Each structure stands twice: as C-alpha cells, then as structure tokens.
XYZ file of C-alpha atoms in Angstrom:
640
model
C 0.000 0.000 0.000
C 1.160 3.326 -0.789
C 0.388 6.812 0.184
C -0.664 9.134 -2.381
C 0.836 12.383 -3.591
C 0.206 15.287 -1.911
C 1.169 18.558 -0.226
C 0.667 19.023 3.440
C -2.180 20.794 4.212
C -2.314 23.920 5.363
C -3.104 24.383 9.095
C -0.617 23.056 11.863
C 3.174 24.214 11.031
C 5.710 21.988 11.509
C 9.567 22.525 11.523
C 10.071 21.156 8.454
C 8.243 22.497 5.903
C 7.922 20.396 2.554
C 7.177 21.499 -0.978
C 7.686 18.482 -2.845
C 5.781 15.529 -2.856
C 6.465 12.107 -1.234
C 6.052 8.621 -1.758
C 6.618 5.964 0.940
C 6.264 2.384 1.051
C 4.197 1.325 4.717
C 3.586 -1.760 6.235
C 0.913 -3.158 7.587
C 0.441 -0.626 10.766
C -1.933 -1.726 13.531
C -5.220 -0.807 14.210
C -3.697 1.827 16.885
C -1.106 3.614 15.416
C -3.860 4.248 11.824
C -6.504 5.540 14.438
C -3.360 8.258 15.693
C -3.064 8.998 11.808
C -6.236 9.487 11.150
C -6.459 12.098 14.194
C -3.182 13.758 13.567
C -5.009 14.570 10.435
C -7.739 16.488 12.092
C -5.124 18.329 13.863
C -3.222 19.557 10.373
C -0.356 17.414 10.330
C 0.988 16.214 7.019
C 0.741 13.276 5.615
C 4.251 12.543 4.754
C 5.125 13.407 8.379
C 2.518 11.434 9.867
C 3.762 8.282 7.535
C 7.212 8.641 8.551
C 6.417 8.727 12.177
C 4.090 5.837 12.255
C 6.999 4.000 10.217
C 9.471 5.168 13.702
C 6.227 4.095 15.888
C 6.447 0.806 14.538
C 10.207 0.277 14.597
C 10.353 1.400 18.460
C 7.324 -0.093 20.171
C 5.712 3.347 20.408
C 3.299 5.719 19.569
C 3.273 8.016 16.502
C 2.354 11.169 18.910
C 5.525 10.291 20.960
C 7.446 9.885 18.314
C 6.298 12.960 16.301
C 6.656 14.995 19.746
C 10.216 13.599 20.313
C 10.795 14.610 16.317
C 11.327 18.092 16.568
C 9.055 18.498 13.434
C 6.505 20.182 14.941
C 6.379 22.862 17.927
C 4.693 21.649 21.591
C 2.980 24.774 22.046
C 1.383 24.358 18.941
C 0.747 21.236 18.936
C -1.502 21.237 22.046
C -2.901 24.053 20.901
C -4.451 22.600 18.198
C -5.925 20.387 20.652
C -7.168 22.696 23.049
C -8.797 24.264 19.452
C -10.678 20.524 18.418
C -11.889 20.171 21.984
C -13.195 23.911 22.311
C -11.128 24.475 25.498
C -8.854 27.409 26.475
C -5.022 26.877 26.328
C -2.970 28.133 28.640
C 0.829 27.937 27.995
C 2.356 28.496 30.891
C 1.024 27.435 34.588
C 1.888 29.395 38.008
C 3.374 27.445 40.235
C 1.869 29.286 43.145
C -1.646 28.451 41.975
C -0.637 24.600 42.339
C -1.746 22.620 45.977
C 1.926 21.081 46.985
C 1.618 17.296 48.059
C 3.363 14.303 47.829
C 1.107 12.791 45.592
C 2.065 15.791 43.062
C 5.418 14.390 41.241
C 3.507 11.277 39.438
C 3.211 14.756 37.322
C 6.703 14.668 36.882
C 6.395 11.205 35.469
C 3.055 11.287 34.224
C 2.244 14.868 33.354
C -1.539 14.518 32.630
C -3.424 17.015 34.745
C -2.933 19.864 37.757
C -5.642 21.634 39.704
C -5.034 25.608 40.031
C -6.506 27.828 42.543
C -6.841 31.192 42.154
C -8.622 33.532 44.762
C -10.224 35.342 42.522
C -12.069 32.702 40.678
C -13.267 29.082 41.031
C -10.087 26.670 40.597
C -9.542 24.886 36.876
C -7.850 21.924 35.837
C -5.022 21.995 33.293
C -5.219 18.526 31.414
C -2.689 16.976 28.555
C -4.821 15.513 26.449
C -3.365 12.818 23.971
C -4.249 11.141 20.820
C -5.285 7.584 23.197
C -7.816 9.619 25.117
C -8.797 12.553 22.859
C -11.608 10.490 21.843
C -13.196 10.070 25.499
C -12.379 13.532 26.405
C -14.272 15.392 23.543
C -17.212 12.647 24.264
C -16.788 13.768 27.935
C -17.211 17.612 27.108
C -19.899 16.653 24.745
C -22.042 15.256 27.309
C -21.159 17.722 30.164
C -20.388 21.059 28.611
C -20.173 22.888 31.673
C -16.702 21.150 32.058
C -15.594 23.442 29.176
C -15.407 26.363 31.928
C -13.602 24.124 34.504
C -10.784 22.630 32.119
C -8.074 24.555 30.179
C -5.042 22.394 28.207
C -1.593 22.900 28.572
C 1.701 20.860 27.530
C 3.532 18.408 29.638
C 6.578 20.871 29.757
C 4.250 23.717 31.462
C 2.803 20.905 33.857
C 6.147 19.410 34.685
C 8.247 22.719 35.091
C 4.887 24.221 37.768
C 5.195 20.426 39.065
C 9.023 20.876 40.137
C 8.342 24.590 41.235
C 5.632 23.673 43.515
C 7.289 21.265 45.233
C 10.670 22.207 45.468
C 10.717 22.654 49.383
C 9.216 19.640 50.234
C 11.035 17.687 47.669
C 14.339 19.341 48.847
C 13.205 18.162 52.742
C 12.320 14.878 51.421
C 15.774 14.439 49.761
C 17.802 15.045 53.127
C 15.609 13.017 54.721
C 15.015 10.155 52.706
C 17.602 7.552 53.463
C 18.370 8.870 56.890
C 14.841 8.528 57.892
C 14.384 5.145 56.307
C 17.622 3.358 57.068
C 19.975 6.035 58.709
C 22.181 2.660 59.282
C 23.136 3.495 55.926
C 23.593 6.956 55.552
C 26.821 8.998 56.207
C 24.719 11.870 57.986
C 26.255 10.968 60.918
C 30.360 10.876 60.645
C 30.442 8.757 63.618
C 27.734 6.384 64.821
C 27.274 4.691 68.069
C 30.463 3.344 69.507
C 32.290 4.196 66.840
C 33.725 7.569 67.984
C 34.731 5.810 71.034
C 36.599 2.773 69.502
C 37.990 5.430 67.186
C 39.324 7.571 70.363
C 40.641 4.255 71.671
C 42.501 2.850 68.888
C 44.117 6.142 68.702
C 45.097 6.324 72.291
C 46.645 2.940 72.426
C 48.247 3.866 69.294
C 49.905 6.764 70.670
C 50.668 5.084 73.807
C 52.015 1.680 72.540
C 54.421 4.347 70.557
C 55.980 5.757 74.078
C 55.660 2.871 76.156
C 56.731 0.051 73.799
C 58.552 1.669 70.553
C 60.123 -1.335 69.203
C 57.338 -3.670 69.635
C 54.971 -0.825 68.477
C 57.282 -0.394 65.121
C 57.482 -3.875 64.954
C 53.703 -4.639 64.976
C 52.948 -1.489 62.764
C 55.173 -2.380 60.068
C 53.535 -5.885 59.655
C 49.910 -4.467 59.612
C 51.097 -1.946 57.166
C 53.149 -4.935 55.059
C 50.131 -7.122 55.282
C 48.131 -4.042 53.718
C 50.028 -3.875 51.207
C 50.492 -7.390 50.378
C 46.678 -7.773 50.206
C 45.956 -5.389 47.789
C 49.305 -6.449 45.774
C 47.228 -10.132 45.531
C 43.970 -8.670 44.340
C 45.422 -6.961 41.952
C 48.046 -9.714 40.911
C 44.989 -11.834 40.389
C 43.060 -9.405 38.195
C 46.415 -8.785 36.084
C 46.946 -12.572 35.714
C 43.436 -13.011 33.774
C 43.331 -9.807 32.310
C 43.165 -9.823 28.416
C 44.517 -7.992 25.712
C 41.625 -4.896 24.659
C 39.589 -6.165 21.931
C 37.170 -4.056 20.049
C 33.730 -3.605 21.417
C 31.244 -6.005 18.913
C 28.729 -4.503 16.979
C 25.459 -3.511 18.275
C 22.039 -4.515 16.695
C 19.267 -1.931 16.734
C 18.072 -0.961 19.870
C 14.569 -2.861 19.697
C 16.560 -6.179 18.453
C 18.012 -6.695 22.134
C 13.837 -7.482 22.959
C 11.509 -7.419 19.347
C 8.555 -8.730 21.380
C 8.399 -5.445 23.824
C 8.296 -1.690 23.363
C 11.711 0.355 23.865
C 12.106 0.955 27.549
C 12.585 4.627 28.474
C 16.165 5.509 29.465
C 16.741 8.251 31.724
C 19.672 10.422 31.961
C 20.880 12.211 34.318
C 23.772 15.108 34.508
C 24.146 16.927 37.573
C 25.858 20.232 36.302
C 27.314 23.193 39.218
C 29.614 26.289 37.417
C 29.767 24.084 34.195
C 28.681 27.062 31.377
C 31.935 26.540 29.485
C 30.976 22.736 28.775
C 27.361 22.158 28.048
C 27.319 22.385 24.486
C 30.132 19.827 24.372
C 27.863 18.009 26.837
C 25.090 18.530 24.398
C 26.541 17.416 21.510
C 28.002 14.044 23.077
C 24.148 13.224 24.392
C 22.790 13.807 21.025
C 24.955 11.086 19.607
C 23.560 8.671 22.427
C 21.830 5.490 19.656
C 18.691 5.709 21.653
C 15.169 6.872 19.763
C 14.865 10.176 20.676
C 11.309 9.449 21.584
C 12.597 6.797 24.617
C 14.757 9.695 25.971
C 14.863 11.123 29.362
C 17.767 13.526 30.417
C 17.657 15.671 33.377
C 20.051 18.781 32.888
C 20.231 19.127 37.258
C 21.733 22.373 37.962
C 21.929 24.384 41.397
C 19.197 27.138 41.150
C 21.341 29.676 41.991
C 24.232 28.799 38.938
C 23.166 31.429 36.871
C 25.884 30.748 34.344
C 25.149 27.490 33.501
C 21.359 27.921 33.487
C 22.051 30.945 31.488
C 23.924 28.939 28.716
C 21.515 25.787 28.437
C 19.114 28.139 28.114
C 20.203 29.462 25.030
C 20.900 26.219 23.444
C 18.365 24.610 20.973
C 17.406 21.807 23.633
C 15.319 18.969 22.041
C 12.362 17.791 23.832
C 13.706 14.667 25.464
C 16.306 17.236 27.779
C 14.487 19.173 31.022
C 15.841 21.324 32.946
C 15.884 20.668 36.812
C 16.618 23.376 39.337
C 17.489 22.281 43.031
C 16.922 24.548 45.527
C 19.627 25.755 47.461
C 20.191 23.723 50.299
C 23.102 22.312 52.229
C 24.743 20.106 51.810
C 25.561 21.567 48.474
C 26.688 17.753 47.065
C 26.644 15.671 43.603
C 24.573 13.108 45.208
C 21.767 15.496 46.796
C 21.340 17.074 43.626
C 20.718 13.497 41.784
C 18.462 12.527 44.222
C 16.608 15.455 43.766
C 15.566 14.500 40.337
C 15.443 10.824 41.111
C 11.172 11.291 41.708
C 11.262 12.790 37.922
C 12.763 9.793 36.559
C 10.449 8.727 33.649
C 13.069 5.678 32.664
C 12.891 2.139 33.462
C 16.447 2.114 33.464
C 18.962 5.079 34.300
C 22.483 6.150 33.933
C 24.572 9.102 35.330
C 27.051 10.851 32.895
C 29.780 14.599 34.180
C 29.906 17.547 32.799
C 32.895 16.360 30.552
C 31.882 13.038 29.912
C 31.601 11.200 25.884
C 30.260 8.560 26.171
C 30.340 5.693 23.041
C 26.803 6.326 21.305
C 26.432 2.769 21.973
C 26.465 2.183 25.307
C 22.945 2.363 26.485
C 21.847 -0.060 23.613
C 24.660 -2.217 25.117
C 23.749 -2.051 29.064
C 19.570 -2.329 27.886
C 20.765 -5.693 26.109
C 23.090 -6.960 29.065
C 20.052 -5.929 31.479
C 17.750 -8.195 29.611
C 20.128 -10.751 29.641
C 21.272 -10.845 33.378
C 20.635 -11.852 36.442
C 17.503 -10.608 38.148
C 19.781 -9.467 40.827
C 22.381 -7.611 38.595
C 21.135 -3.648 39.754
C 24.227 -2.078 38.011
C 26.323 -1.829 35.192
C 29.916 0.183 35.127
C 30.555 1.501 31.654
C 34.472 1.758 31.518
C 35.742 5.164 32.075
C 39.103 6.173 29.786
C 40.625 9.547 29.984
C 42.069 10.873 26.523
C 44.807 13.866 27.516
C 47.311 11.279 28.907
C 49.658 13.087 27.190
C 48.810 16.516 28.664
C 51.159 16.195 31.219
C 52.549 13.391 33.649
C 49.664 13.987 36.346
C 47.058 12.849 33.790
C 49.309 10.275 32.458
C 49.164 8.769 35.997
C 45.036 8.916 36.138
C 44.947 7.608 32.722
C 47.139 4.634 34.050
C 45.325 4.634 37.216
C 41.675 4.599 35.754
C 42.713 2.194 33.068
C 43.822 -0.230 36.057
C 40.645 -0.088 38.278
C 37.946 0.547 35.276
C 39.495 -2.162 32.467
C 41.478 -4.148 35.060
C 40.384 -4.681 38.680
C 36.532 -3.586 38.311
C 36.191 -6.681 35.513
C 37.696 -9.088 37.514
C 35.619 -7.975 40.616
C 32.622 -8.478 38.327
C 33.405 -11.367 36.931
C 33.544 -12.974 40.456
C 30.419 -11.617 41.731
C 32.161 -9.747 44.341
C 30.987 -5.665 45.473
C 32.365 -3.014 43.224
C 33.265 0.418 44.366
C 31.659 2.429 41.579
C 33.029 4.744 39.325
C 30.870 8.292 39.752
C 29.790 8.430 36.179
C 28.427 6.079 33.643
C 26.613 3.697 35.996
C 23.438 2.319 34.954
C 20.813 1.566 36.988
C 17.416 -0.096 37.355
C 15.143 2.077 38.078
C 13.406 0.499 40.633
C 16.038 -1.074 42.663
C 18.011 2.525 42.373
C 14.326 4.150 44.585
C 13.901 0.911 46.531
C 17.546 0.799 48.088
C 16.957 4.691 49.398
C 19.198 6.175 45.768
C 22.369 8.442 46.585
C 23.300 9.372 50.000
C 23.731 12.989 49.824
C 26.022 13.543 52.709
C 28.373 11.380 50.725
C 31.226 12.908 48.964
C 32.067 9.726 47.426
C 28.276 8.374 46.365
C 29.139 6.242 43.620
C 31.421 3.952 45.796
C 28.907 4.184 48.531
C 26.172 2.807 46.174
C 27.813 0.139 44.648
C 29.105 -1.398 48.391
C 25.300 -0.239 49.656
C 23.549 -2.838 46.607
C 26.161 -5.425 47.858
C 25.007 -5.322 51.026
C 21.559 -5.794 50.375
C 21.878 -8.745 48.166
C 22.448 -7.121 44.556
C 25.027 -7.739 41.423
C 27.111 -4.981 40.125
C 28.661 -5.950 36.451
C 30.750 -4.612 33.882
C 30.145 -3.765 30.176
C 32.916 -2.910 27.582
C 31.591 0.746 25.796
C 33.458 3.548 27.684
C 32.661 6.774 28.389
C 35.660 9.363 27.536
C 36.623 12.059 29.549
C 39.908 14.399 30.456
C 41.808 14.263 33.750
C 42.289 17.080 35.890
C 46.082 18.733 34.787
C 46.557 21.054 37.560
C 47.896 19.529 40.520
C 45.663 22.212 42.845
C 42.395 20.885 41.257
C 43.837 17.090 41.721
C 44.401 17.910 44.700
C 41.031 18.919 45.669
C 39.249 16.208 44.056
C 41.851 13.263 45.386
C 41.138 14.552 49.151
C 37.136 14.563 48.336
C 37.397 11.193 47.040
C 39.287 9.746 49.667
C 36.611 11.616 52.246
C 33.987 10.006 50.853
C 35.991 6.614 51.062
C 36.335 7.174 54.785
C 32.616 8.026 55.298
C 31.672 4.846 52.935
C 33.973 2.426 55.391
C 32.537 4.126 58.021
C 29.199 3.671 57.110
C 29.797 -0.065 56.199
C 31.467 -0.941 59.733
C 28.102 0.344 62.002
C 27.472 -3.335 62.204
C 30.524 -5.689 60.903
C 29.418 -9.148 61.675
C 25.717 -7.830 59.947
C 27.644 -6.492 56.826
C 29.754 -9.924 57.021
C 26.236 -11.889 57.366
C 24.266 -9.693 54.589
C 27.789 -10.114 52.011
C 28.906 -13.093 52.871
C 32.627 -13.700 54.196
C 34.257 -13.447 50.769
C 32.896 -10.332 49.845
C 33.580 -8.518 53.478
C 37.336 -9.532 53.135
C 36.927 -7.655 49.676
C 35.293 -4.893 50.469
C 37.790 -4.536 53.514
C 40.917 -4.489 50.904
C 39.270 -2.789 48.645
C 38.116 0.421 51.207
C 39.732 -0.132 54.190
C 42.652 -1.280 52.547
C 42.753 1.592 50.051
C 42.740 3.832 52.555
C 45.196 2.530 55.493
C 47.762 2.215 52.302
C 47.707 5.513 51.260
C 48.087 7.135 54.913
C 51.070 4.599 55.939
C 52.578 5.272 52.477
C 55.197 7.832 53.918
C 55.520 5.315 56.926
C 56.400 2.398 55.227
C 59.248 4.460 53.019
C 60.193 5.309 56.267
C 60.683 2.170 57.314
C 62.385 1.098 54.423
C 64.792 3.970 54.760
C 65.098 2.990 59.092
C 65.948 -0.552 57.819
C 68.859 0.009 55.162
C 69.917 2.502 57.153
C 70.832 0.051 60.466
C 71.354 -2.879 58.108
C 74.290 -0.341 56.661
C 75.390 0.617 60.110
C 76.154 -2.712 61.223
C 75.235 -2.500 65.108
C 72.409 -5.023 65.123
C 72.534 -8.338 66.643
C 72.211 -11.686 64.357
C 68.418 -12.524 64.757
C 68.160 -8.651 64.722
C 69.702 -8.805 61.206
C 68.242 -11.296 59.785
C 64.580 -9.694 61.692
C 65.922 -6.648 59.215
C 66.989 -7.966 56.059
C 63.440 -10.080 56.327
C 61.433 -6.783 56.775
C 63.508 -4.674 54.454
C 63.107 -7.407 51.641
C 58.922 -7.609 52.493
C 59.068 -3.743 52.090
C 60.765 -3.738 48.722
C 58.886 -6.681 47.169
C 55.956 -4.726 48.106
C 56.228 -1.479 47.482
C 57.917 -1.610 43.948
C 55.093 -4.954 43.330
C 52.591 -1.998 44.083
C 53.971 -0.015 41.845
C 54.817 -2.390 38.791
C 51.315 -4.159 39.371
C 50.177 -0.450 39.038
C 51.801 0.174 35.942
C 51.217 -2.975 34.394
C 47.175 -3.405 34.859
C 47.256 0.196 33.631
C 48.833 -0.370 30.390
C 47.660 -3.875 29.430
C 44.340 -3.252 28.801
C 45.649 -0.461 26.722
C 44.968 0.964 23.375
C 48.471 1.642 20.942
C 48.224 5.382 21.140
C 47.406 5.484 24.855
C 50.755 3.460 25.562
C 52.171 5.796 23.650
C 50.569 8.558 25.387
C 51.942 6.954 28.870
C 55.280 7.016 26.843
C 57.883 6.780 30.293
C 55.723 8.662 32.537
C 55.024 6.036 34.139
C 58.387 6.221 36.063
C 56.349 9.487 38.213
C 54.227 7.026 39.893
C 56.786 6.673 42.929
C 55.631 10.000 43.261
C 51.822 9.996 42.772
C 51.585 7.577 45.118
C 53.145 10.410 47.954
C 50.605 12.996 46.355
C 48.070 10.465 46.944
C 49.091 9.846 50.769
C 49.370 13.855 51.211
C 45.506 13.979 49.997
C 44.416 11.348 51.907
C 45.755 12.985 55.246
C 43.992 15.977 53.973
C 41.020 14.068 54.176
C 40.967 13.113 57.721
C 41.251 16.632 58.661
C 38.015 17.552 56.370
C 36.471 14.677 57.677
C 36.724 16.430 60.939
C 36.106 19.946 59.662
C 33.873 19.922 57.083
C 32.647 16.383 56.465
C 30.145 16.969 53.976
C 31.614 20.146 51.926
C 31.997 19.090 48.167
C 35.453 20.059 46.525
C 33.996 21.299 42.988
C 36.063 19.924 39.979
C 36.323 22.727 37.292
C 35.959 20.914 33.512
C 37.021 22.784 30.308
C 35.913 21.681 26.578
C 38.082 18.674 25.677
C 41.347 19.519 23.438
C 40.576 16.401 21.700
C-alpha cells in the first residue's frame, strides 16, 4: 500500500516544511497507530510526516504522537494548541506554580504529566489537562455530554505541567531528599560521621596507638610495620589476580538496533541524568556528546540538574536549541551543596525504566545504552548495576594525567572486571553507571552527605543482596592537569571513602552476614585497605629507609639482622610490586596510542603515590572539619 501524492495541508506548522511531494512504502500498521493517523489529520499534520512517524512508531514499540513529539518536526505549544482548538477548550501555555496545591502525591506529574488543579482567589479553581491522541476520543465525548466542564478545564503541555510540578514542590522535595535515606535506614547513611560506639573505639585505637608508641617503641614499630606490610600485600594479591586473567583490549562487537536486544516489547525509556554546578563553558560539548547517544529520541529522558542559583550554567543551556527529550531541573539551594543530593533530587522525575549518570565532561560511546539495555535483559535478576568503563584521553597533557589515565585504566578495564566477573561488590566509578530504576528508589538512591556516592552505592547494593557488572563501551573524559584541582578532588574522594567504610562498619558481623565472608574480606581491601595504604605510604618508606639505614650501620645483633633484612626485603617486594602491578594493569588493557601517550611517565608514579598519601591525610582533617563540603572539579571543553 502506498500513500498518495500530496502537499501538506495547510493548518498546523511543523519545523520542516515540505514542498515536494512524497512517496513511501508502509507496512501493515496496527489498528492503533492508523486511528493516531487518522487524528493527527484532524489536527493539520501532514501526511508525509505522519507516515514517517508511524513507520518510527512501529520500529520502536511506540506511539506516533511520541514519536512525532520527540521529532522536533513540529512545535509543543502548537501542537496542544491545536488540541485545546478541536476540543473547544482554552489553552494556557504556561502554569503558576503558586496556583498549584503542593503534596506528595504531586510528582507522578513529573512522570506522568496529565493534569494539575489551580486555585486562584479570585475565581473558582480549573484543571489543566494533557490531552493525547489515546484519550482525545473520550475527552471530547466527555465535554460533549457535560459542557459545563468546558469552563472548569483549560489544556496545557507536559513541559508547562512538569516545570509548575518541580516549582511547587521544590521545598518539600528538597526536605524529602535530606531526609530520605536517613529517615528510612539512617544505618546506611553517612549523615552521621560517627555512629554509636564508633567515635569511642575510634578515640581508643588512637590512644593505644599513641601510647604503645611511648611505652613500647620497638614492639609498636614492629607490629605497625607488619599491619602496614600485610596491607600492602593484600591489595598487591587482588590486583596480581586481576592482572593474571586480564586480556589484551579487543574491540567492542557490533550492536544490533536498539529494539533487536527485545523485538517482542516496546523500547524501555532511558533516563539520563547530569548533575551540572559552574559548568557554562561545557554544556554544548555536553550537548553534543548526548545527542549522539543510539537511543530513539522518543525513549529519551535527560535531566540537565543544575543548582538554582548557577546562573551561568542555566544561562547557557538556556540558550541552546534543547530537544524535547532534555528538562531542565533546578534544586533549591540547600546544604549540603553535594553531587549526590542534587541526583536525588531529580530521582522522583525519573520517567526511565532504566537510568544512567554521565559529568559535565563526559563522551560517552553512542552505543552504550543499547549495550547495558541488552546486558540488562540478559542478566541476572539481581544484577542492579552496570559500570561503563571510564578512559581519559589527555594522557599526554602532562605526567599527572598520564598517571590517572594509568590509574583509571587499572581499576575501570582491570580490577573492576575481575571484581565483576567474580560476583564480588564493586566500588563504583561516579559516572556512567546504569541503573534499574526500581532497585536505584527501593535501596533509598544516593546518599547525599556522601562525597564519594558512587562507591557508597555500589558497596550499599552489595550489602543488600544485589550484582554490580561490567560492560565494555566507555565513556571518555579528560583528567584534571593542575595539581591544585587534583588535589582537591583526590582529598574529596578519599573523604567520601572514609565516610563509605565508616558507614559499612556500624554493624561488621551484619555487613559480614548480609555479604557473605568473601565479599567482606573484599570490600575490607578494597576500602579499608585503600585507605590505610595511602596514609602509611610515607611510613612504610620510612621504614624502608630505618631498615637500610641500620642494616648499613652494622650494630644489630644476628636474629636482629636477619629480623631486618626479612622486613627490608617484604618492604621492597611490596612497594615496587605496588607499583609495577600499578603500571602494568594500567597499560595492558591499553589501546596503541594510549601506551604511547603513557610514553615513560610512568616512572612518576613513585611520586603519585606520595601525592596520593598527602591527599588522603587531607582528608581526615576535612572529615573532621567539614565532612560533607563538596570540593567542585572545574571541567574545560576537551582539546581532543
């Protein structure tokens, strides 16, 4: 069957105005999406438009007035205007948020934007509907049989209804969003630094510490320098193991269209969500790398989140040509001022079934939310997460990102698979994790009193019986060149790490019962561990240093000697293991050009690692001062 030839009518404009005529081949549509043609005809939309988006209706499992909204052929406004027109009802194109009643019950708009009841003192209250093509039938028969509704209802788009929706509620959503985890499992939030005894145990541990050190100094080196080796030596292992069944980097395999993963079931919604603070300089980079996400346009949910108060960057999204899949969210201002508070903000405006969290500077592969919707379908009920590699492209810009490059090319293409692989908790990266939906709301979403919420999350799903996995399409993104703004960011990072272990060991033997044993001991290398090794870093150079140094002198005893040479030898095998095992899970995994990039930088990471210990001694003093204040990264446009 073929259309005929013909102009579009006059009436509705859309964006893209034809003069020529069209011919295109359909198939055999259902009964549904022919009724939505037939009405889109009333409403003045042309033929060849309405043929084309029943043909993208078909192909995605929607409908053609999603997909012709989600086209950017045709102007909202308008659009539901010429609704409001065929039902003989007022349109009103923008709503006041003060004339909306704030309750709970008021963000299934967000989701759902279908209707909102205004009062007005001055007059008796309306309701604002969005009518669509599905119920434009019942509606009109509605008004029909009750006209006096006509003076009750006006029509509006789902953008007004959504944008008075977020406004009304913003105080009792930003309450809500403090509250949330606290108040329903404040075991698991990081409100409190220190909870219960653990202030105490804390005070104790430090006082024996100190004591042990006056009272007992060789016994107290002694017994310090084999926790510190034993450190070490654990977190050398892990990683030994992940290097030893690591694999050479193969190329990603093709991707089949996104409806192919599930042909039997409509597209899935995927939300998106960017949380954006004193970022003006980046969105349209930002912009540009969502646009290339291979998702239909019409499945599309991303949440621009920005801090009311960042003029800048509202000021510069605004005056981009933003599709109709991106909203803006504003969060109120509201301490803490945090990554996480401002995601969970927007978490209630979710309209995905499954969502993912991208920076300010992040490119991701246009493929990778076709690839995590097809290794969702095909996991384990219990798999909650999936941890898109994360590669950093100025390597060469200098030998501090040459040692992030090797360091996230380690954890996100080395360690992090192997983790995965063995069903054990991952620590998170803070971008490019993709979530379902509903586990994300039903395990209480991001702490925001976490500086560190991705690692948080990830140990948090572990704990309550969930799978984190890997897939293989990265998300590119530049590393921080200054070593000021490292600086910043390394001591947030290891703040959060603190308040994540601390979090974690409220109730050891539960966590040990909820994980299992396995997974405890992992999580305790991989936090704990992580931690302990980059404060005694300094202290075990020390050592080594205190060791050659008698061994040299030659005033030791026998057994004291060979005590020595036995401690100096642990120290060296080590600390340059922990460095080579560094360097080597970094660059495996590897593409050509990055190696080349790395070049013999590497040789710096001696180094690092003290610039790491310096920032994580830093942290215990913010953890003390300011334990929830969020150490902003700046992000410039990629030189790439």
């Amino acid at each position: 069957m073929r259309q005929p030839d013909y102009l579009s009518p006059p009436g509705l404009a859309t964006r893209h105005e034809r003069t020529v005529s069209e011919k295109l081949p359909l198939p055999a549509f259902s009964v549904d999406l022919l009724r939505e043609g037939r009405l889109l005809l009333k409403l003045g939309i042309g033929k060849p438009t309405i043929a084309r988006m029943m043909l993208q209706a078909d192909e995605n499992g929607t409908t053609v007035e999603e997909e012709l909204l989600a086209s950017g052929e045709i102007v909202d406004r308008l659009y539901f205007e010429a609704m409001a027109d065929l039902l003989g009802l007022p349109f009103q194109a923008e709503i006041d948020a003060d004339q909306v009643h704030d309750a709970e019950r008021l963000d299934t708009q967000l989701v759902f934007p279908q209707m909102l009841r205004l009062y007005h003192s001055s007059r008796s209250p309306i309701t604002v509907i969005v009518p669509t093509l599905e119920r434009l039938g019942d509606i009109a028969s509605t008004l029909d049989q009750r006209p006096a509704l006509r003076q009750m209802l006006a029509v509006s788009t789902p953008a007004a209804v959504r944008k008075a929706t977020w406004a009304a509620g913003r105080q009792r959503r930003v309450r809500d969003t403090l509250a949330r985890l606290f108040d329903a499992a404040p075991i698991h939030s990081a409100r409190i630094v220190f909870w219960g005894k653990q202030g105490f145990y804390t005070g104790l541990g430090l006082s024996l510490f100190v004591t042990s050190a006056l009272l007992a100094p060789f016994a107290w080196l002694l017994v310090t320098h084999l926790l510190l080796t034993g450190l070490y030596f654990c977190q050398l292992f892990l990683r030994a193991r992940a290097l030893l069944r690591l694999k050479r980097p193969a190329i990603a395999p093709a991707l089949p269209p996104p409806r192919a993963a599930d042909p039997s079931a409509p597209l899935p919604v995927y939300s998106v969500f960017v949380a954006l603070y004193r970022e003006a300089e980046v969105v349209s980079q930002l912009i540009h790398a969502l646009d290339r996400l291979d998702w239909p346009r019409s499945r599309l949910d991303i949440k621009l989140i920005c801090e009311e108060d960042d003029g800048e960057t509202l000021a510069a999204l605004e005056a981009l040509p933003l599709s109709s899949e991106y909203e803006i969210v504003r969060v109120p201002a509201a301490l803490p001022r945090t990554k996480p508070k401002a995601l969970s903000y927007a978490l209630p405006g979710a309209c995905g079934r499954f969502l993912t969290i991208y920076d300010a500077e992040d490119r991701p592969d246009p493929g990778q939310l076709c690839e995590a919707h097809a290794a969702f379908l095909t996991a384990d009920p219990r798999v909650a997460c999936l941890q898109a590699p994360l590669v950093v492209t100025n390597a060469g810009a200098g030998w501090l990102s040459t040692m992030f490059a090797l360091e996230y090319s380690s954890l996100f293409r080395g360690l992090l698979p192997y983790l995965a692989s063995r069903g054990l908790p991952l620590p998170l990266g803070g971008t490019s994790n993709h979530f379902r939906v509903d586990v994300l709301n039903a395990v209480g979403g991001w702490d925001p009193y976490n500086t560190t919420e991705d690692a948080d999350l990830g140990m948090r799903l572990a704990r309550l019986g969930y799978l984190s996995q890997m897939i293989q399409r990265p998300t590119f993104e530049d590393a921080p060149t200054e070593t000021r703004v490292w600086f910043a960011q390394r001591t947030r990072w290891y703040k959060g790490w603190m308040q994540t272990w601390l979090v974690l060991m409220r109730e050891p033997s539960r966590l040990a019962r909820q994980m299992g044993w396995k997974a405890f001991a992992t999580v305790q290398i991989l936090v704990a561990g992580l931690i302990l090794s980059a404060l005694g870093h300094p202290l075990i150079i020390a050592f080594l240093a205190y060791l050659g140094w008698t061994l040299t002198a030659g005033d030791l005893s026998t057994g004291d000697t060979a005590l020595a040479s036995g401690l100096l030898l642990l120290d060296v095998l080590n600390l340059v293991g922990s460095y080579a095992i560094m360097i080597q899970l970094g660059c495996k995994p590897m593409q050509a050009d990055e190696r080349r990039a790395v070049g013999s930088k590497w040789r710096a990471v001696p180094l690092y690692w003290l610039m790491i210990s310096a920032a994580a001694w830093a942290a215990i003093i913010e953890l003390y001062r300011k334990p929830f204040a969020w150490n902003k990264t700046p992000h410039m446009p990629t030189a790439c």
